[in-house]
Tab-separated table of C-alpha atoms in Angstrom:
chain	number	residue	atom	x	y	z
W	1	MET	CA	94.968	91.440	21.736
W	2	PRO	CA	92.434	90.957	24.556
W	3	GLU	CA	90.081	93.846	25.235
W	4	ASN	CA	91.522	94.638	28.673
W	5	ALA	CA	95.015	95.196	27.260
W	6	ARG	CA	93.637	97.021	24.197
W	7	LYS	CA	92.210	99.784	26.375
W	8	ALA	CA	95.190	100.133	28.679
W	9	CYS	CA	97.610	103.024	28.840
W	10	VAL	CA	100.919	101.282	29.514
W	11	VAL	CA	104.189	102.764	30.767
W	12	VAL	CA	107.182	100.572	29.917
W	13	LEU	CA	109.582	101.123	32.812
W	14	HIS	CA	113.165	100.160	32.024
W	15	ASP	CA	116.767	100.443	33.210
W	16	ASP	CA	118.487	103.752	32.506
W	17	VAL	CA	121.206	102.462	30.179
W	18	GLU	CA	124.226	104.638	29.472
W	19	ALA	CA	126.107	104.786	26.166
W	20	GLY	CA	128.904	102.230	26.026
W	21	ALA	CA	127.218	99.916	28.510
W	22	ALA	CA	127.943	96.183	28.500
W	23	GLU	CA	125.988	93.826	26.246
W	24	ASP	CA	123.709	92.568	29.005
W	25	ASP	CA	122.759	96.138	29.979
W	26	LEU	CA	122.164	97.211	26.372
W	27	ASP	CA	119.839	94.233	25.986
W	28	THR	CA	117.320	96.111	28.138
W	29	LEU	CA	116.819	98.511	25.225
W	30	VAL	CA	116.207	95.573	22.865
W	31	GLN	CA	113.532	94.309	25.243
W	32	LEU	CA	112.033	97.795	25.443
W	33	GLU	CA	111.638	98.019	21.670
W	34	ALA	CA	110.183	94.500	21.436
W	35	VAL	CA	107.596	95.178	24.134
W	36	ARG	CA	106.769	98.640	22.812
W	37	ALA	CA	106.260	97.296	19.280
W	38	ALA	CA	103.957	94.566	20.592
W	39	LEU	CA	101.917	97.084	22.566
W	40	GLU	CA	101.736	99.691	19.816
W	41	ALA	CA	100.084	97.129	17.557
W	42	SER	CA	97.037	97.616	19.777
W	43	ALA	CA	95.038	100.761	20.405
W	44	GLY	CA	96.610	101.449	23.814
W	45	ARG	CA	98.861	104.434	24.589
W	46	VAL	CA	102.456	103.411	25.276
W	47	GLU	CA	105.072	105.497	27.084
W	48	ALA	CA	108.681	104.491	27.799
W	49	LEU	CA	110.221	105.710	31.047
W	50	ALA	CA	113.766	105.133	32.329
W	51	PHE	CA	113.855	104.250	36.023
W	52	SER	CA	115.793	106.468	38.427
W	53	ASP	CA	116.504	105.996	42.135
W	54	ASN	CA	115.240	109.556	42.618
W	55	LEU	CA	111.971	108.149	43.890
W	56	PRO	CA	110.143	111.477	44.414
W	57	LEU	CA	110.926	112.362	40.785
W	58	MET	CA	109.749	108.937	39.580
W	59	ARG	CA	106.565	109.290	41.598
W	60	LYS	CA	105.896	112.670	39.972
W	61	ARG	CA	106.547	111.378	36.442
W	62	LEU	CA	104.343	108.337	36.891
W	63	SER	CA	101.571	110.438	38.394
W	64	LEU	CA	101.649	112.719	35.353
W	65	LEU	CA	101.483	109.790	32.922
W	66	LYS	CA	98.590	108.143	34.806
W	67	PRO	CA	99.205	104.606	33.511
W	68	ASP	CA	96.619	101.857	33.769
W	69	CYS	CA	99.523	99.428	33.993
W	70	VAL	CA	103.315	99.578	34.187
W	71	PHE	CA	105.331	97.019	32.233
W	72	ASN	CA	108.278	96.470	34.550
W	73	LEU	CA	111.547	95.759	32.700
W	74	VAL	CA	113.793	97.107	35.472
W	75	GLU	CA	116.517	94.595	36.327
W	76	SER	CA	118.922	96.733	38.331
W	77	ARG	CA	119.787	100.292	39.263
W	78	ALA	CA	123.195	101.746	38.319
W	79	GLY	CA	124.432	98.233	37.671
W	80	HIS	CA	123.379	96.850	41.041
W	81	GLY	CA	121.010	93.898	40.841
W	82	ALA	CA	120.436	94.176	44.587
W	83	LEU	CA	118.292	97.242	43.823
W	84	ILE	CA	115.879	95.337	41.574
W	85	HIS	CA	113.160	95.692	44.202
W	86	LEU	CA	113.116	99.528	44.098
W	87	ALA	CA	110.821	99.776	41.071
W	88	PRO	CA	108.123	97.347	42.275
W	89	ALA	CA	108.330	98.837	45.781
W	90	LEU	CA	107.597	102.295	44.358
W	91	LEU	CA	104.806	100.977	42.131
W	92	GLU	CA	103.165	99.160	45.034
W	93	SER	CA	103.356	102.297	47.193
W	94	MET	CA	101.520	104.146	44.401
W	95	GLN	CA	99.016	101.278	44.005
W	96	LEU	CA	99.871	101.019	40.315
W	97	PRO	CA	99.407	97.608	38.656
W	98	TYR	CA	102.659	96.304	37.206
W	99	THR	CA	103.725	93.270	35.234
W	100	GLY	CA	105.784	90.322	36.376
W	101	ALA	CA	106.491	89.023	39.830
W	102	PRO	CA	105.193	91.017	42.794
W	103	LEU	CA	107.698	92.704	45.096
W	104	HIS	CA	108.206	89.829	47.546
W	105	GLY	CA	108.512	87.187	44.823
W	106	LEU	CA	110.971	89.276	42.843
W	107	PHE	CA	113.167	89.932	45.885
W	108	LEU	CA	113.116	86.313	47.053
W	109	SER	CA	113.889	84.826	43.639
W	110	SER	CA	116.579	87.394	42.759
W	111	HIS	CA	118.714	86.744	45.867
W	112	LYS	CA	120.113	83.367	44.799
W	113	LEU	CA	120.990	82.129	48.284
W	114	LEU	CA	117.560	82.996	49.661
W	115	ALA	CA	115.959	81.411	46.606
W	116	LYS	CA	117.943	78.179	47.093
W	117	ARG	CA	116.997	78.067	50.762
W	118	TRP	CA	113.330	78.658	49.905
W	119	MET	CA	113.348	75.890	47.295
W	120	ALA	CA	115.038	73.451	49.663
W	121	GLN	CA	112.450	74.184	52.360
W	122	HIS	CA	109.749	73.222	49.858
W	123	GLY	CA	111.430	70.000	48.771
W	124	ILE	CA	112.789	71.248	45.445
W	125	ALA	CA	116.238	69.824	44.736
W	126	THR	CA	118.866	72.531	44.272
W	127	PRO	CA	122.670	72.136	44.198
W	128	ALA	CA	124.338	72.033	47.617
W	129	ASN	CA	126.275	75.074	48.744
W	130	GLU	CA	129.999	75.150	49.465
W	131	GLY	CA	130.772	73.300	52.681
W	132	GLN	CA	128.016	70.733	52.124
W	133	SER	CA	129.739	68.663	49.436
W	134	SER	CA	133.109	67.639	48.026
W	135	GLY	CA	132.756	69.613	44.791
W	136	PRO	CA	133.492	70.587	42.128
W	137	TRP	CA	131.711	73.930	42.519
W	138	ILE	CA	130.619	76.856	40.394
W	139	ILE	CA	130.940	80.423	41.694
W	140	LYS	CA	128.053	82.824	41.040
W	141	SER	CA	126.984	86.322	41.987
W	142	VAL	CA	124.408	86.418	44.757
W	143	TRP	CA	122.347	89.126	43.042
W	144	GLU	CA	123.363	89.562	39.407
W	145	ASP	CA	121.746	87.630	36.567
W	146	ALA	CA	122.429	87.230	32.825
W	147	SER	CA	125.521	85.070	33.582
W	148	PHE	CA	127.295	88.136	34.949
W	149	GLY	CA	130.873	87.259	35.924
W	150	ILE	CA	130.579	83.594	34.935
W	151	ASP	CA	133.387	82.099	32.849
W	152	ALA	CA	135.411	78.887	32.613
W	153	GLU	CA	137.310	79.799	35.789
W	154	SER	CA	134.030	79.951	37.685
W	155	VAL	CA	134.154	76.165	37.945
W	156	VAL	CA	136.511	75.287	40.801
W	157	TYR	CA	137.787	71.770	41.488
W	158	GLU	CA	139.974	72.297	44.580
W	159	PRO	CA	138.410	73.461	47.874
W	160	GLU	CA	141.458	75.537	48.785
W	161	ALA	CA	140.947	77.620	45.608
W	162	LEU	CA	137.367	78.624	46.422
W	163	THR	CA	138.089	81.585	48.684
W	164	ALA	CA	140.670	83.072	46.326
W	165	GLU	CA	138.385	82.761	43.300
W	166	ARG	CA	135.479	84.320	45.178
W	167	LEU	CA	137.609	87.232	46.342
W	168	LYS	CA	138.954	87.744	42.822
W	169	ARG	CA	135.447	88.155	41.484
W	170	ARG	CA	134.452	90.484	44.270
W	171	GLN	CA	137.440	92.714	43.505
W	172	ARG	CA	136.770	92.600	39.763
W	173	TYR	CA	132.982	92.972	39.740
W	174	GLY	CA	131.938	94.003	43.253
W	175	GLY	CA	129.033	92.476	45.168
W	176	GLU	CA	128.780	89.155	46.971
W	177	TRP	CA	129.610	85.723	45.488
W	178	PHE	CA	128.873	82.168	46.544
W	179	ALA	CA	129.718	78.620	45.434
W	180	GLU	CA	127.382	75.705	44.814
W	181	ASP	CA	127.832	72.203	43.406
W	182	TYR	CA	128.633	72.161	39.718
W	183	ILE	CA	126.235	69.586	38.265
W	184	TYR	CA	127.918	67.904	35.328
W	185	GLY	CA	125.183	67.004	32.874
W	186	ARG	CA	122.412	68.324	30.650
W	187	GLU	CA	120.868	71.770	31.013
W	188	PHE	CA	117.214	72.723	30.473
W	189	ASN	CA	115.018	75.729	30.984
W	190	LEU	CA	111.243	75.863	31.209
W	191	SER	CA	109.299	79.052	30.530
W	192	MET	CA	105.848	79.757	31.898
W	193	LEU	CA	103.070	82.110	30.801
W	194	GLU	CA	99.982	83.039	32.812
W	195	THR	CA	96.746	83.060	30.843
W	196	GLU	CA	93.102	83.265	31.870
W	197	SER	CA	93.155	79.517	32.496
W	198	GLY	CA	96.234	79.651	34.738
W	199	CYS	CA	99.952	79.045	34.428
W	200	GLN	CA	100.931	77.382	31.154
W	201	VAL	CA	104.283	75.599	31.028
W	202	LEU	CA	105.872	76.048	27.594
W	203	PRO	CA	107.921	73.380	25.767
W	204	PRO	CA	111.200	72.486	27.506
W	205	ALA	CA	114.359	73.854	25.926
W	206	GLU	CA	117.622	71.966	26.199
W	207	ILE	CA	120.857	73.940	26.083
W	208	CYS	CA	123.357	71.921	24.063
W	209	PHE	CA	127.113	72.434	24.273
W	210	ASP	CA	128.205	71.269	20.830
W	211	ASP	CA	131.803	70.190	20.351
W	212	PHE	CA	132.983	71.706	23.622
W	213	PRO	CA	136.546	70.526	24.345
W	214	GLN	CA	136.832	68.067	27.206
W	215	ASN	CA	138.527	70.646	29.426
W	216	MET	CA	135.930	73.393	28.850
W	217	PRO	CA	133.083	73.508	31.414
W	218	ARG	CA	129.657	73.045	29.856
W	219	ILE	CA	128.049	76.165	31.270
W	220	VAL	CA	126.106	79.154	29.934
W	221	GLY	CA	128.668	81.760	30.903
W	222	TYR	CA	128.834	85.411	29.906
W	223	HIS	CA	130.562	84.692	26.593
W	224	ALA	CA	128.047	81.995	25.677
W	225	LYS	CA	125.224	84.432	26.264
W	226	TRP	CA	126.574	87.731	24.967
W	227	LYS	CA	129.853	87.507	22.986
W	228	GLU	CA	128.778	86.609	19.459
W	229	ASP	CA	132.315	86.057	18.156
W	230	SER	CA	133.263	83.625	20.938
W	231	PHE	CA	133.502	79.830	20.680
W	232	GLU	CA	131.064	79.486	23.575
W	233	TYR	CA	128.395	81.648	21.866
W	234	GLN	CA	128.673	79.836	18.547
W	235	HIS	CA	128.634	76.337	20.065
W	236	THR	CA	125.924	76.793	22.695
W	237	GLN	CA	122.599	75.995	21.091
W	238	ARG	CA	119.028	76.034	22.397
W	239	ARG	CA	116.991	73.115	21.082
W	240	PHE	CA	113.389	72.059	21.522
W	241	HIS	CA	112.934	68.364	21.158
W	242	THR	CA	110.939	65.675	22.856
W	243	HIS	CA	112.451	62.253	23.156
W	244	GLU	CA	110.232	59.440	24.331
W	245	ALA	CA	113.038	58.214	26.550
W	246	ASP	CA	112.953	61.569	28.390
W	247	ALA	CA	109.188	61.578	29.045
W	248	GLN	CA	109.601	60.971	32.773
W	249	LEU	CA	112.269	63.669	32.976
W	250	TYR	CA	110.036	66.197	31.189
W	251	ASP	CA	107.199	65.407	33.604
W	252	GLU	CA	109.482	66.045	36.574
W	253	LEU	CA	110.820	69.320	35.106
W	254	HIS	CA	107.216	70.397	34.473
W	255	ARG	CA	106.233	69.574	38.056
W	256	MET	CA	109.208	71.393	39.561
W	257	ALA	CA	108.658	74.489	37.400
W	258	LEU	CA	105.029	74.724	38.510
W	259	GLN	CA	106.053	74.297	42.127
W	260	CYS	CA	108.527	77.182	41.755
W	261	TRP	CA	105.773	79.298	40.229
W	262	LYS	CA	103.627	78.620	43.289
W	263	ILE	CA	106.124	79.042	46.129
W	264	PHE	CA	107.653	82.259	44.704
W	265	SER	CA	104.208	83.755	43.971
W	266	LEU	CA	105.210	84.361	40.355
W	267	ARG	CA	102.933	86.273	38.008
W	268	GLY	CA	102.596	86.805	34.279
W	269	TYR	CA	105.720	85.051	33.065
W	270	ALA	CA	108.818	83.317	34.369
W	271	ARG	CA	111.542	80.812	33.533
W	272	VAL	CA	113.255	78.156	35.660
W	273	ASP	CA	116.731	76.832	34.797
W	274	PHE	CA	117.742	73.240	35.553
W	275	ARG	CA	120.707	70.901	35.360
W	276	VAL	CA	120.202	67.145	35.101
W	277	ASP	CA	122.858	64.879	36.564
W	278	ALA	CA	124.168	61.523	35.330
W	279	GLU	CA	121.389	59.694	37.192
W	280	ASN	CA	118.771	61.774	35.351
W	281	LYS	CA	117.870	63.752	38.461
W	282	PRO	CA	116.945	67.417	37.821
W	283	TRP	CA	118.276	70.200	40.015
W	284	ALA	CA	116.742	73.674	39.982
W	285	LEU	CA	119.456	76.288	39.449
W	286	GLU	CA	117.631	79.607	39.307
W	287	VAL	CA	114.176	81.098	39.104
W	288	ASN	CA	113.985	83.987	36.645
W	289	ALA	CA	110.967	85.948	37.806
W	290	ASN	CA	110.942	88.444	34.916
W	291	PRO	CA	112.955	86.671	32.197
W	292	CYS	CA	114.465	88.414	29.206
W	293	LEU	CA	112.006	89.322	26.426
W	294	SER	CA	114.506	90.049	23.642
W	295	PRO	CA	113.551	88.209	20.439
W	296	ASP	CA	116.533	85.824	20.669
W	297	ALA	CA	116.064	85.015	24.383
W	298	GLY	CA	114.691	81.811	25.855
W	299	PHE	CA	111.179	82.997	26.725
W	300	PRO	CA	110.254	84.303	23.227
W	301	ALA	CA	111.837	81.157	21.725
W	302	ALA	CA	109.580	78.985	23.896
W	303	LEU	CA	106.564	81.064	22.821
W	304	ARG	CA	107.400	80.438	19.169
W	305	GLU	CA	107.811	76.727	19.856
W	306	ALA	CA	104.372	76.693	21.500
W	307	GLY	CA	102.799	78.632	18.606
W	308	ILE	CA	102.001	81.676	20.750
W	309	ARG	CA	102.441	85.132	19.180
W	310	PHE	CA	104.670	87.525	21.104
W	311	ASP	CA	102.045	90.287	21.168
W	312	GLN	CA	99.486	87.821	22.525
W	313	ALA	CA	101.893	86.862	25.318
W	314	ILE	CA	102.529	90.528	26.148
W	315	ALA	CA	98.762	91.033	26.402
W	316	ASP	CA	98.501	87.978	28.680
W	317	ILE	CA	101.270	89.363	30.908
W	318	ILE	CA	99.469	92.689	31.215
W	319	ASN	CA	96.153	91.014	31.917
W	320	ALA	CA	97.815	88.986	34.683
W	321	ALA	CA	98.906	92.269	36.287
W	322	LEU	CA	95.411	93.722	35.960
W	323	ARG	CA	93.545	90.563	37.010
W	324	PRO	CA	93.452	91.282	40.781
W	325	LEU	CA	91.777	94.612	40.009
W	326	MET	CA	89.428	92.963	37.534
W	327	THR	CA	88.343	90.334	40.075
W	328	THR	CA	87.908	92.764	42.980
W	329	GLY	CA	86.313	95.536	40.958
């Protein structure tokens, strides 16, 4: 582990997960243990701290711990992804270095409609919103990630059914929902890691929907991501392969991922999800500013494919958070 990370006292800030929480919430604790184990292999002091929206209390606890850096794993507060900005806002007000995207980049990339608008303004192709095309469409949460609320019924083929399906999800899950073009085709994600030499794009991963019935949408819904006993989970596979015929496509995915890194001011690590249509045109779906770090998630899988140790990547992520201080003294 690099010297700067070796000397650091790191607080791992994470969601306050209650017993009996859903799989995607419990995954925060898996990430916590993975990051803590990677950090404890070095000489640095590591403290885990659950985030609370009692900001004066959080300020007091952080002040007592006196971290050199905070590893920010907070994805929501009390199940509300719209509150993802609270933790980095507090850390910035305390002038504490923290990992991952800075406050403005995290907010902009987490609000999917704002993110799509931002990408479009910078010439990055992203699926058209409802009202701009003839469909079919896929309905998504504006704020929530981890495929929250996405299932086979999220894909809507008739325009008159859109409003009812959106309202159904709002009543069932809360929050705001929107519809965008459902791109029928291949799905890829590209992870990125910031090192001393800059942003490194890791090998592209293709998400393969093996033996999906013709009437089942090829999407990474909640079951595909979290329900191990489901058909979708068992038949959705991540594969790293490079086909010569796809060389031009890989170059374009690489270019678009780097452009997302730049326009969202990303830092440390990130992942961009894409769909590729029948004409081999890639469309950026989402920018994951602080992607999941659980051992079976896409970012660690891309690290393994690139031959990068997880603890080395964690050190790189911390050094990226500390770099502005290192360069300004």
